[in-house]
């Protein structure tokens, strides 16, 4: 406990530390939290139903006292992962109104009320997985895992002989399913990152996120070259731009390995917390795929639930088209983004870095989605089709080379952000080295306003 909590601050609220569930309160940098931990070395087995009653009592305590929840999942040794033996005593936990279903319900009802951070340290299965997945941020160590079925049941029910890592391993959940938000090397790393994650959130939905002492950006961070920013079809890593304006060593990336064409993460600017959603052309050109839409909507919803202002950095050609994308539900997933953005209550700012083509502009909280500030870099392009697509369409239409050039020049001219500033469609042009000062001013206004939230906004569980 001393690894994740401030030293000697843990106060148990249930039974003793020898049982399967350790629970109580403690402090992280002076903030009180509620800890619910599965004990991997329990020496005093309890009736499973009694364990659930303890867990429900802890959840009730967290809700009543407005405490963030740390859910530490480490499978008790006596709950085997490789045997078909199922104790009959589990039946009561299945059927009783205050059994497992009640725990699932209580975790879900805390959505958007207090932050719920889960860390998984070993393979877990069946009913242990859902409370983890219902949490707002899920950290997993590389040797951990999660699956609905234990390996033996998976084999018996499906006939599959895949390795556990292939269908339940932490790296799979970090890169394929998206269930793992932060993949950690060791348990110690995970517990330290739990502490860092908590710094992003308020303790309760009626509070603003905490504010810290400002730090300067990374002294080694460099802006992308003017040539890169002027040519919308080259690839560059948006992380490099982000590091030039955020406080040094405050970026906490969310789902870094999942849908990597979109960056989502928490950071601080002059000590103030902000959520960042940014296209990354380094991966798949920054195009939005169905899983990208899920990632974007889920993160925006999480920030909205806990009053974390949002920054959108747009650099994308739009949504992916074609048979595979349509069959995967790109229209439906795009609508999920629009529904989420349209209902955000937190302040938000959008900066168009190089391009925002077609409906990609809307997906990044652009025109029509009421950002508090809509800005663009000097060489950015706002247009339905970029010059490359316009050239191909003109070529297929049988246009002469001269006519194709005229079409491309016309697209360039109408895509110029200065025209849209003059028309009042966007708020202004910003230089790349002005982003930090712009965000600082924006966040100071946001954090100076009284917070008027009377009901929780539920986090999209995606």
Tab-separated table of C-alpha atoms in Angstrom:
chain	number	residue	atom	x	y	z
A	1	UNK	CA	0.000	0.000	0.000
A	2	UNK	CA	2.860	2.384	0.709
A	3	UNK	CA	3.841	2.245	-2.977
A	4	UNK	CA	0.591	3.731	-4.194
A	5	UNK	CA	-0.469	5.682	-1.079
A	6	UNK	CA	1.379	8.282	0.926
A	7	UNK	CA	3.416	6.406	3.514
A	8	UNK	CA	1.530	5.061	6.537
A	9	UNK	CA	-1.812	6.651	5.579
A	10	UNK	CA	-3.807	3.479	4.898
A	11	UNK	CA	-6.715	2.900	7.294
A	12	UNK	CA	-8.522	-0.444	6.816
A	13	UNK	CA	-12.307	-0.355	6.870
A	14	UNK	CA	-12.965	-4.091	6.594
A	15	UNK	CA	-11.696	-7.165	8.441
A	16	UNK	CA	-7.935	-7.847	8.354
A	17	UNK	CA	-5.218	-7.774	5.720
A	18	UNK	CA	-5.109	-11.574	5.616
A	19	UNK	CA	-8.426	-11.891	3.800
A	20	UNK	CA	-9.151	-11.918	0.063
A	21	UNK	CA	-10.264	-8.301	-0.033
A	22	UNK	CA	-8.245	-5.450	1.420
A	23	UNK	CA	-10.171	-2.212	1.657
A	24	UNK	CA	-9.950	1.153	3.302
A	25	UNK	CA	-8.879	4.733	2.830
A	26	UNK	CA	-5.567	6.472	2.399
A	27	UNK	CA	-3.992	9.570	0.887
A	28	UNK	CA	-2.208	10.359	-2.364
A	29	UNK	CA	-0.362	13.670	-2.169
A	30	UNK	CA	-2.746	14.718	0.555
A	31	UNK	CA	-5.952	13.689	-1.250
A	32	UNK	CA	-8.102	11.051	0.379
A	33	UNK	CA	-8.962	7.986	-1.716
A	34	UNK	CA	-10.786	4.678	-1.253
A	35	UNK	CA	-8.803	1.519	-2.003
A	36	UNK	CA	-10.372	-1.808	-3.001
A	37	UNK	CA	-7.704	-4.476	-3.493
A	38	UNK	CA	-7.868	-8.170	-4.248
A	39	UNK	CA	-5.278	-9.846	-2.049
A	40	UNK	CA	-3.112	-12.337	-4.020
A	41	UNK	CA	-1.779	-14.056	-0.888
A	42	UNK	CA	-4.900	-14.339	1.249
A	43	UNK	CA	-4.445	-16.730	4.156
A	44	UNK	CA	-7.999	-16.494	5.520
A	45	UNK	CA	-10.527	-17.700	2.896
A	46	UNK	CA	-13.964	-16.157	3.298
A	47	UNK	CA	-17.352	-17.023	1.926
A	48	UNK	CA	-17.469	-15.352	-1.542
A	49	UNK	CA	-20.781	-13.680	-0.704
A	50	UNK	CA	-19.267	-12.051	2.381
A	51	UNK	CA	-16.411	-10.709	0.270
A	52	UNK	CA	-18.948	-9.053	-2.021
A	53	UNK	CA	-20.681	-7.406	0.950
A	54	UNK	CA	-17.378	-5.899	1.984
A	55	UNK	CA	-16.827	-4.603	-1.537
A	56	UNK	CA	-20.305	-3.050	-1.647
A	57	UNK	CA	-19.652	-1.356	1.693
A	58	UNK	CA	-16.441	0.168	0.325
A	59	UNK	CA	-18.192	1.444	-2.793
A	60	UNK	CA	-20.906	3.003	-0.652
A	61	UNK	CA	-18.266	4.663	1.517
A	62	UNK	CA	-16.536	6.122	-1.554
A	63	UNK	CA	-19.788	7.520	-2.937
A	64	UNK	CA	-20.954	8.969	0.374
A	65	UNK	CA	-17.625	10.653	1.086
A	66	UNK	CA	-16.812	11.712	-2.492
A	67	UNK	CA	-13.623	9.664	-2.685
A	68	UNK	CA	-11.817	8.531	-5.851
A	69	UNK	CA	-11.646	4.734	-6.102
A	70	UNK	CA	-8.459	2.751	-6.657
A	71	UNK	CA	-9.381	-0.788	-7.704
A	72	UNK	CA	-6.305	-3.036	-7.528
A	73	UNK	CA	-6.976	-6.409	-9.172
A	74	UNK	CA	-4.555	-9.188	-8.327
A	75	UNK	CA	-6.161	-12.637	-8.487
A	76	UNK	CA	-6.213	-14.451	-5.142
A	77	UNK	CA	-4.091	-17.603	-5.401
A	78	UNK	CA	-6.903	-19.909	-4.385
A	79	UNK	CA	-9.034	-18.810	-7.368
A	80	UNK	CA	-7.462	-21.062	-9.990
A	81	UNK	CA	-7.213	-20.021	-13.633
A	82	UNK	CA	-6.546	-23.477	-15.035
A	83	UNK	CA	-9.094	-25.829	-13.519
A	84	UNK	CA	-12.769	-26.487	-14.175
A	85	UNK	CA	-13.562	-26.843	-10.468
A	86	UNK	CA	-16.193	-24.251	-9.519
A	87	UNK	CA	-17.078	-24.053	-5.813
A	88	UNK	CA	-20.809	-24.457	-5.144
A	89	UNK	CA	-20.549	-21.592	-2.658
A	90	UNK	CA	-20.350	-19.237	-5.642
A	91	UNK	CA	-24.018	-19.910	-6.479
A	92	UNK	CA	-25.212	-17.489	-3.810
A	93	UNK	CA	-23.093	-14.712	-5.283
A	94	UNK	CA	-24.775	-15.358	-8.630
A	95	UNK	CA	-28.423	-15.344	-7.569
A	96	UNK	CA	-28.664	-13.083	-4.508
A	97	UNK	CA	-29.782	-9.456	-5.156
A	98	UNK	CA	-26.690	-8.233	-3.286
A	99	UNK	CA	-24.387	-10.558	-5.178
A	100	UNK	CA	-22.135	-9.991	-8.164
A	101	UNK	CA	-24.767	-8.130	-10.179
A	102	UNK	CA	-25.075	-5.588	-7.398
A	103	UNK	CA	-21.320	-4.941	-7.500
A	104	UNK	CA	-21.487	-4.409	-11.278
A	105	UNK	CA	-24.386	-1.996	-10.772
A	106	UNK	CA	-22.671	-0.034	-8.015
A	107	UNK	CA	-19.500	0.416	-10.045
A	108	UNK	CA	-21.563	1.607	-13.021
A	109	UNK	CA	-23.618	4.073	-10.987
A	110	UNK	CA	-20.420	5.728	-9.835
A	111	UNK	CA	-19.685	6.607	-13.483
A	112	UNK	CA	-19.069	10.332	-13.692
A	113	UNK	CA	-19.459	10.738	-9.917
A	114	UNK	CA	-15.968	9.913	-8.608
A	115	UNK	CA	-12.910	8.872	-10.634
A	116	UNK	CA	-12.392	5.099	-10.753
A	117	UNK	CA	-8.863	3.926	-11.527
A	118	UNK	CA	-8.099	0.220	-11.920
A	119	UNK	CA	-4.758	-1.559	-12.011
A	120	UNK	CA	-4.459	-5.235	-13.002
A	121	UNK	CA	-1.389	-7.195	-11.904
A	122	UNK	CA	-2.171	-10.806	-12.872
A	123	UNK	CA	-4.533	-12.745	-15.157
A	124	UNK	CA	-8.158	-12.356	-14.069
A	125	UNK	CA	-11.334	-13.800	-15.535
A	126	UNK	CA	-15.136	-13.957	-15.348
A	127	UNK	CA	-16.750	-11.720	-12.715
A	128	UNK	CA	-13.485	-10.031	-11.730
A	129	UNK	CA	-13.174	-8.375	-15.138
A	130	UNK	CA	-16.305	-6.233	-15.369
A	131	UNK	CA	-15.613	-3.910	-12.400
A	132	UNK	CA	-12.189	-3.269	-13.945
A	133	UNK	CA	-13.634	-2.532	-17.387
A	134	UNK	CA	-16.206	-0.175	-15.840
A	135	UNK	CA	-13.443	1.999	-14.386
A	136	UNK	CA	-12.449	5.274	-16.024
A	137	UNK	CA	-8.768	4.424	-16.495
A	138	UNK	CA	-7.453	0.846	-16.673
A	139	UNK	CA	-3.752	0.131	-16.173
A	140	UNK	CA	-2.357	-3.369	-16.784
A	141	UNK	CA	1.088	-4.837	-16.267
A	142	UNK	CA	2.548	-6.741	-19.202
A	143	UNK	CA	2.271	-10.063	-17.347
A	144	UNK	CA	-1.400	-9.566	-16.480
A	145	UNK	CA	-4.486	-10.333	-18.503
A	146	UNK	CA	-8.282	-10.358	-18.614
A	147	UNK	CA	-10.768	-12.707	-20.232
A	148	UNK	CA	-14.417	-13.573	-19.822
A	149	UNK	CA	-13.565	-17.258	-19.707
A	150	UNK	CA	-10.684	-18.935	-17.916
A	151	UNK	CA	-8.293	-20.770	-20.250
A	152	UNK	CA	-9.872	-24.151	-19.497
A	153	UNK	CA	-13.415	-22.913	-20.130
A	154	UNK	CA	-12.291	-21.093	-23.268
A	155	UNK	CA	-10.927	-24.349	-24.648
A	156	UNK	CA	-13.938	-26.453	-23.643
A	157	UNK	CA	-16.573	-24.001	-24.894
A	158	UNK	CA	-14.977	-22.895	-28.172
A	159	UNK	CA	-12.422	-25.558	-29.035
A	160	UNK	CA	-9.852	-22.806	-29.565
A	161	UNK	CA	-6.259	-23.569	-28.678
A	162	UNK	CA	-4.924	-20.020	-28.847
A	163	UNK	CA	-2.439	-18.953	-26.201
A	164	UNK	CA	-3.808	-16.937	-23.307
A	165	UNK	CA	-1.749	-13.928	-24.403
A	166	UNK	CA	-3.469	-13.962	-27.805
A	167	UNK	CA	-6.984	-13.574	-26.446
A	168	UNK	CA	-6.545	-12.240	-22.916
A	169	UNK	CA	-3.054	-10.807	-22.595
A	170	UNK	CA	-2.419	-7.240	-21.531
A	171	UNK	CA	-0.661	-6.269	-24.764
A	172	UNK	CA	-3.634	-7.519	-26.776
A	173	UNK	CA	-6.001	-5.415	-24.656
A	174	UNK	CA	-3.729	-2.380	-25.076
A	175	UNK	CA	-3.445	-2.622	-28.876
A	176	UNK	CA	-6.492	-4.541	-30.139
A	177	UNK	CA	-9.489	-4.470	-27.783
A	178	UNK	CA	-8.762	-1.060	-26.240
A	179	UNK	CA	-9.715	-2.327	-22.767
A	180	UNK	CA	-6.293	-1.402	-21.363
A	181	UNK	CA	-5.695	2.341	-21.323
A	182	UNK	CA	-2.115	2.314	-20.009
A	183	UNK	CA	0.273	-0.642	-20.379
A	184	UNK	CA	2.923	-0.833	-17.628
A	185	UNK	CA	6.172	-2.766	-17.416
A	186	UNK	CA	6.042	-3.677	-13.732
A	187	UNK	CA	3.641	-3.498	-10.757
A	188	UNK	CA	5.719	-0.671	-9.294
A	189	UNK	CA	5.393	1.283	-12.543
A	190	UNK	CA	1.642	0.695	-12.518
A	191	UNK	CA	1.228	1.966	-8.960
A	192	UNK	CA	3.312	5.060	-9.681
A	193	UNK	CA	1.185	5.747	-12.749
A	194	UNK	CA	-1.966	5.346	-10.663
A	195	UNK	CA	-0.690	8.253	-8.575
A	196	UNK	CA	0.055	10.305	-11.709
A	197	UNK	CA	-3.355	9.509	-13.186
A	198	UNK	CA	-5.151	10.724	-10.082
A	199	UNK	CA	-3.448	14.115	-10.467
A	200	UNK	CA	-5.559	14.690	-13.566
A	201	UNK	CA	-8.945	14.282	-11.911
A	202	UNK	CA	-10.939	16.084	-9.268
A	203	UNK	CA	-12.122	13.937	-6.374
A	204	UNK	CA	-15.773	14.571	-7.195
A	205	UNK	CA	-17.749	15.635	-10.246
A	206	UNK	CA	-18.733	18.967	-8.673
A	207	UNK	CA	-15.085	20.020	-8.407
A	208	UNK	CA	-12.517	21.338	-10.875
A	209	UNK	CA	-9.363	19.325	-11.598
A	210	UNK	CA	-6.411	20.170	-9.349
A	211	UNK	CA	-3.940	22.885	-10.352
A	212	UNK	CA	-0.188	22.471	-9.870
A	213	UNK	CA	2.946	24.571	-9.958
A	214	UNK	CA	3.767	25.446	-13.597
A	215	UNK	CA	6.685	23.862	-15.424
A	216	UNK	CA	8.360	24.961	-18.620
A	217	UNK	CA	8.040	22.710	-21.683
A	218	UNK	CA	10.691	20.115	-22.480
A	219	UNK	CA	13.827	22.125	-23.329
A	220	UNK	CA	14.668	19.623	-26.075
A	221	UNK	CA	11.262	19.849	-27.767
A	222	UNK	CA	11.323	21.311	-31.277
A	223	UNK	CA	8.517	22.552	-33.482
A	224	UNK	CA	7.963	20.742	-36.792
A	225	UNK	CA	9.782	22.456	-39.650
A	226	UNK	CA	7.948	25.123	-41.677
A	227	UNK	CA	8.225	22.825	-44.701
A	228	UNK	CA	6.451	20.006	-42.841
A	229	UNK	CA	3.677	22.313	-41.662
A	230	UNK	CA	3.229	23.773	-45.150
A	231	UNK	CA	2.853	20.405	-46.896
A	232	UNK	CA	-0.280	18.613	-45.622
A	233	UNK	CA	0.586	15.216	-47.129
A	234	UNK	CA	3.894	14.628	-45.351
A	235	UNK	CA	3.910	12.548	-42.194
A	236	UNK	CA	4.996	13.875	-38.840
A	237	UNK	CA	4.579	12.849	-35.240
A	238	UNK	CA	2.084	15.117	-33.473
A	239	UNK	CA	3.689	14.176	-30.149
A	240	UNK	CA	6.588	16.459	-31.130
A	241	UNK	CA	4.289	19.465	-31.419
A	242	UNK	CA	2.499	18.631	-28.163
A	243	UNK	CA	5.739	18.543	-26.192
A	244	UNK	CA	6.560	22.123	-27.246
A	245	UNK	CA	3.655	23.670	-25.339
A	246	UNK	CA	2.808	21.378	-22.386
A	247	UNK	CA	4.519	21.355	-19.000
A	248	UNK	CA	7.529	19.039	-19.090
A	249	UNK	CA	6.889	15.401	-18.135
A	250	UNK	CA	3.159	15.865	-17.551
A	251	UNK	CA	1.811	14.085	-20.630
A	252	UNK	CA	-0.066	10.902	-19.726
A	253	UNK	CA	-1.144	9.181	-22.916
A	254	UNK	CA	-4.420	7.283	-22.928
A	255	UNK	CA	-4.639	4.158	-25.140
A	256	UNK	CA	-1.306	4.884	-26.800
A	257	UNK	CA	-1.188	1.525	-28.626
A	258	UNK	CA	-4.848	1.467	-29.686
A	259	UNK	CA	-5.883	3.349	-32.840
A	260	UNK	CA	-2.544	5.154	-32.858
A	261	UNK	CA	-3.681	7.431	-35.697
A	262	UNK	CA	-5.315	9.444	-32.899
A	263	UNK	CA	-3.479	10.704	-29.814
A	264	UNK	CA	-5.487	11.092	-26.623
A	265	UNK	CA	-3.953	12.055	-23.323
A	266	UNK	CA	-3.846	14.295	-20.285
A	267	UNK	CA	-1.320	17.080	-19.786
A	268	UNK	CA	-0.817	20.364	-17.978
A	269	UNK	CA	-0.175	23.829	-19.352
A	270	UNK	CA	1.143	26.297	-16.775
A	271	UNK	CA	0.036	23.862	-14.073
A	272	UNK	CA	-3.548	23.529	-15.348
A	273	UNK	CA	-4.945	20.187	-16.504
A	274	UNK	CA	-6.183	19.727	-20.053
A	275	UNK	CA	-7.247	16.789	-22.207
A	276	UNK	CA	-5.669	16.545	-25.669
A	277	UNK	CA	-7.192	14.908	-28.754
A	278	UNK	CA	-4.896	15.051	-31.782
A	279	UNK	CA	-4.643	13.381	-35.174
A	280	UNK	CA	-1.282	11.743	-35.845
A	281	UNK	CA	-0.393	11.516	-39.534
A	282	UNK	CA	2.531	9.261	-38.645
A	283	UNK	CA	0.007	6.407	-38.340
A	284	UNK	CA	-2.429	5.684	-41.168
A	285	UNK	CA	-2.318	9.324	-42.204
A	286	UNK	CA	-4.413	10.353	-39.196
A	287	UNK	CA	-7.551	9.006	-40.886
A	288	UNK	CA	-10.546	8.147	-38.685
A	289	UNK	CA	-11.456	4.447	-38.615
A	290	UNK	CA	-14.300	2.917	-36.561
A	291	UNK	CA	-11.956	2.145	-33.667
A	292	UNK	CA	-10.551	5.695	-33.891
A	293	UNK	CA	-14.068	7.029	-33.420
A	294	UNK	CA	-14.543	4.872	-30.320
A	295	UNK	CA	-11.267	6.125	-28.867
A	296	UNK	CA	-12.135	9.765	-29.520
A	297	UNK	CA	-15.685	9.578	-28.157
A	298	UNK	CA	-14.668	7.667	-25.049
A	299	UNK	CA	-11.864	10.070	-24.123
A	300	UNK	CA	-13.932	13.195	-24.777
A	301	UNK	CA	-16.701	11.740	-22.617
A	302	UNK	CA	-14.250	11.007	-19.791
A	303	UNK	CA	-12.889	14.561	-19.812
A	304	UNK	CA	-16.400	15.995	-19.933
A	305	UNK	CA	-17.472	13.935	-16.927
A	306	UNK	CA	-14.721	15.353	-14.728
A	307	UNK	CA	-14.556	18.962	-15.948
A	308	UNK	CA	-11.282	18.645	-17.851
A	309	UNK	CA	-11.093	21.233	-20.695
A	310	UNK	CA	-10.301	19.847	-24.133
A	311	UNK	CA	-7.829	20.751	-26.870
A	312	UNK	CA	-8.332	19.355	-30.380
A	313	UNK	CA	-5.368	19.410	-32.779
A	314	UNK	CA	-6.765	18.724	-36.247
A	315	UNK	CA	-4.635	17.286	-39.038
A	316	UNK	CA	-6.703	14.779	-40.977
A	317	UNK	CA	-8.179	13.988	-44.380
A	318	UNK	CA	-11.432	12.752	-42.822
A	319	UNK	CA	-13.137	9.425	-42.235
A	320	UNK	CA	-11.967	6.194	-43.860
A	321	UNK	CA	-14.092	5.091	-46.820
A	322	UNK	CA	-14.363	1.787	-48.676
A	323	UNK	CA	-15.997	-1.600	-48.211
A	324	UNK	CA	-14.138	-2.657	-45.072
A	325	UNK	CA	-14.792	0.598	-43.301
A	326	UNK	CA	-18.464	0.712	-44.280
A	327	UNK	CA	-19.004	-2.877	-43.180
A	328	UNK	CA	-17.353	-2.028	-39.856
A	329	UNK	CA	-19.892	0.753	-39.292
A	330	UNK	CA	-17.946	3.933	-40.034
A	331	UNK	CA	-21.192	5.919	-40.409
A	332	UNK	CA	-22.503	4.736	-37.080
A	333	UNK	CA	-19.172	5.348	-35.367
A	334	UNK	CA	-18.894	8.803	-36.917
A	335	UNK	CA	-22.348	9.581	-35.553
A	336	UNK	CA	-21.076	8.493	-32.125
A	337	UNK	CA	-18.381	11.191	-32.331
A	338	UNK	CA	-20.873	13.849	-33.385
A	339	UNK	CA	-23.353	12.912	-30.661
A	340	UNK	CA	-20.588	13.013	-28.057
A	341	UNK	CA	-19.110	16.337	-29.167
A	342	UNK	CA	-22.496	17.996	-29.515
A	343	UNK	CA	-23.273	17.241	-25.876
A	344	UNK	CA	-19.958	18.247	-24.295
A	345	UNK	CA	-20.256	20.738	-21.461
A	346	UNK	CA	-16.542	21.420	-20.881
A	347	UNK	CA	-14.781	24.348	-22.575
A	348	UNK	CA	-12.947	23.284	-25.726
A	349	UNK	CA	-10.537	24.760	-28.227
A	350	UNK	CA	-9.717	23.488	-31.731
A	351	UNK	CA	-6.526	24.316	-33.641
A	352	UNK	CA	-6.239	23.232	-37.268
A	353	UNK	CA	-2.591	22.341	-37.654
A	354	UNK	CA	-2.288	21.501	-41.350
A	355	UNK	CA	-5.578	20.254	-42.751
A	356	UNK	CA	-9.156	19.430	-41.916
A	357	UNK	CA	-10.877	17.933	-44.929
A	358	UNK	CA	-14.481	16.782	-45.371
A	359	UNK	CA	-16.315	15.764	-42.172
A	360	UNK	CA	-12.969	15.452	-40.407
A	361	UNK	CA	-13.387	19.126	-39.496
A	362	UNK	CA	-16.539	18.268	-37.554
A	363	UNK	CA	-14.997	15.199	-35.900
A	364	UNK	CA	-12.321	17.432	-34.371
A	365	UNK	CA	-14.865	19.803	-32.852
A	366	UNK	CA	-14.715	22.328	-35.664
A	367	UNK	CA	-17.347	24.479	-37.311
A	368	UNK	CA	-20.866	23.885	-35.992
A	369	UNK	CA	-19.746	22.088	-32.826
A	370	UNK	CA	-19.328	25.337	-30.898
A	371	UNK	CA	-15.696	25.278	-29.777
A	372	UNK	CA	-14.875	28.189	-27.498
A	373	UNK	CA	-11.993	28.997	-29.827
A	374	UNK	CA	-11.454	27.796	-33.419
A	375	UNK	CA	-7.990	28.666	-34.705
A	376	UNK	CA	-5.654	27.632	-37.525
A	377	UNK	CA	-1.948	27.643	-38.280
A	378	UNK	CA	-1.025	29.989	-41.173
A	379	UNK	CA	-0.586	27.233	-43.792
A	380	UNK	CA	-3.563	25.118	-42.721
A	381	UNK	CA	-6.204	24.089	-45.239
A	382	UNK	CA	-9.945	23.950	-44.622
A	383	UNK	CA	-11.706	22.430	-47.565
A	384	UNK	CA	-13.926	19.559	-48.643
A	385	UNK	CA	-11.231	17.990	-50.823
A	386	UNK	CA	-7.516	18.618	-50.591
A	387	UNK	CA	-5.481	19.551	-53.619
A	388	UNK	CA	-4.399	15.949	-54.187
A	389	UNK	CA	-7.981	14.659	-54.339
A	390	UNK	CA	-9.085	17.633	-56.455
A	391	UNK	CA	-6.280	16.935	-58.934
A	392	UNK	CA	-7.246	13.264	-59.243
A	393	UNK	CA	-10.924	14.098	-59.746
A	394	UNK	CA	-10.073	16.635	-62.420
A	395	UNK	CA	-7.741	14.172	-64.128
A	396	UNK	CA	-10.407	11.463	-64.155
A	397	UNK	CA	-12.830	14.018	-65.574
A	398	UNK	CA	-10.582	14.424	-68.614
A	399	UNK	CA	-9.390	17.927	-67.789
A	400	UNK	CA	-6.297	19.294	-69.514
A	401	UNK	CA	-3.139	19.861	-67.492
A	402	UNK	CA	-3.785	23.602	-67.529
A	403	UNK	CA	-7.332	23.105	-66.301
A	404	UNK	CA	-6.176	20.699	-63.587
A	405	UNK	CA	-3.727	23.355	-62.377
A	406	UNK	CA	-6.517	25.922	-62.296
A	407	UNK	CA	-8.673	23.566	-60.210
A	408	UNK	CA	-5.840	22.912	-57.746
A	409	UNK	CA	-5.071	26.648	-57.458
A	410	UNK	CA	-8.757	27.382	-56.835
A	411	UNK	CA	-8.931	24.749	-54.071
A	412	UNK	CA	-5.804	26.207	-52.468
A	413	UNK	CA	-7.230	29.700	-52.578
A	414	UNK	CA	-10.565	28.765	-51.017
A	415	UNK	CA	-8.870	26.601	-48.387
A	416	UNK	CA	-6.845	29.528	-47.027
A	417	UNK	CA	-7.771	30.040	-43.346
A	418	UNK	CA	-7.442	33.826	-43.666
A	419	UNK	CA	-10.554	33.869	-45.839
A	420	UNK	CA	-12.449	32.072	-43.117
A	421	UNK	CA	-11.198	34.516	-40.490
A	422	UNK	CA	-12.457	37.400	-42.629
A	423	UNK	CA	-15.839	35.716	-43.003
A	424	UNK	CA	-16.055	35.092	-39.267
A	425	UNK	CA	-16.119	31.301	-39.586
A	426	UNK	CA	-12.960	30.840	-37.536
A	427	UNK	CA	-11.562	33.028	-34.783
A	428	UNK	CA	-8.017	33.619	-35.907
A	429	UNK	CA	-4.619	32.547	-37.189
A	430	UNK	CA	-2.050	31.366	-34.671
A	431	UNK	CA	1.656	30.681	-35.076
A	432	UNK	CA	2.956	27.328	-33.783
A	433	UNK	CA	5.090	29.031	-31.136
A	434	UNK	CA	2.028	30.877	-29.780
A	435	UNK	CA	0.081	27.750	-28.774
A	436	UNK	CA	1.281	27.694	-25.168
A	437	UNK	CA	0.359	31.319	-24.477
A	438	UNK	CA	-3.000	30.858	-26.205
A	439	UNK	CA	-3.765	27.782	-24.110
A	440	UNK	CA	-2.566	29.437	-20.915
A	441	UNK	CA	-4.961	32.348	-21.435
A	442	UNK	CA	-7.771	29.946	-22.343
A	443	UNK	CA	-7.246	27.762	-19.273
A	444	UNK	CA	-6.887	30.709	-16.887
A	445	UNK	CA	-10.311	31.919	-18.008
A	446	UNK	CA	-11.761	28.420	-17.664
A	447	UNK	CA	-10.355	27.758	-14.195
A	448	UNK	CA	-11.404	31.208	-12.926
A	449	UNK	CA	-15.078	30.594	-13.681
A	450	UNK	CA	-17.350	29.063	-11.035
A	451	UNK	CA	-18.237	25.439	-11.756
A	452	UNK	CA	-21.973	24.932	-11.984
A	453	UNK	CA	-22.587	21.220	-12.262
A	454	UNK	CA	-25.639	19.815	-10.535
A	455	UNK	CA	-25.705	16.267	-11.889
A	456	UNK	CA	-23.103	13.752	-13.089
A	457	UNK	CA	-22.385	13.169	-16.765
A	458	UNK	CA	-21.838	9.458	-17.317
A	459	UNK	CA	-18.627	8.260	-18.944
A	460	UNK	CA	-19.083	6.375	-22.205
A	461	UNK	CA	-17.971	2.839	-21.402
A	462	UNK	CA	-16.238	2.052	-24.696
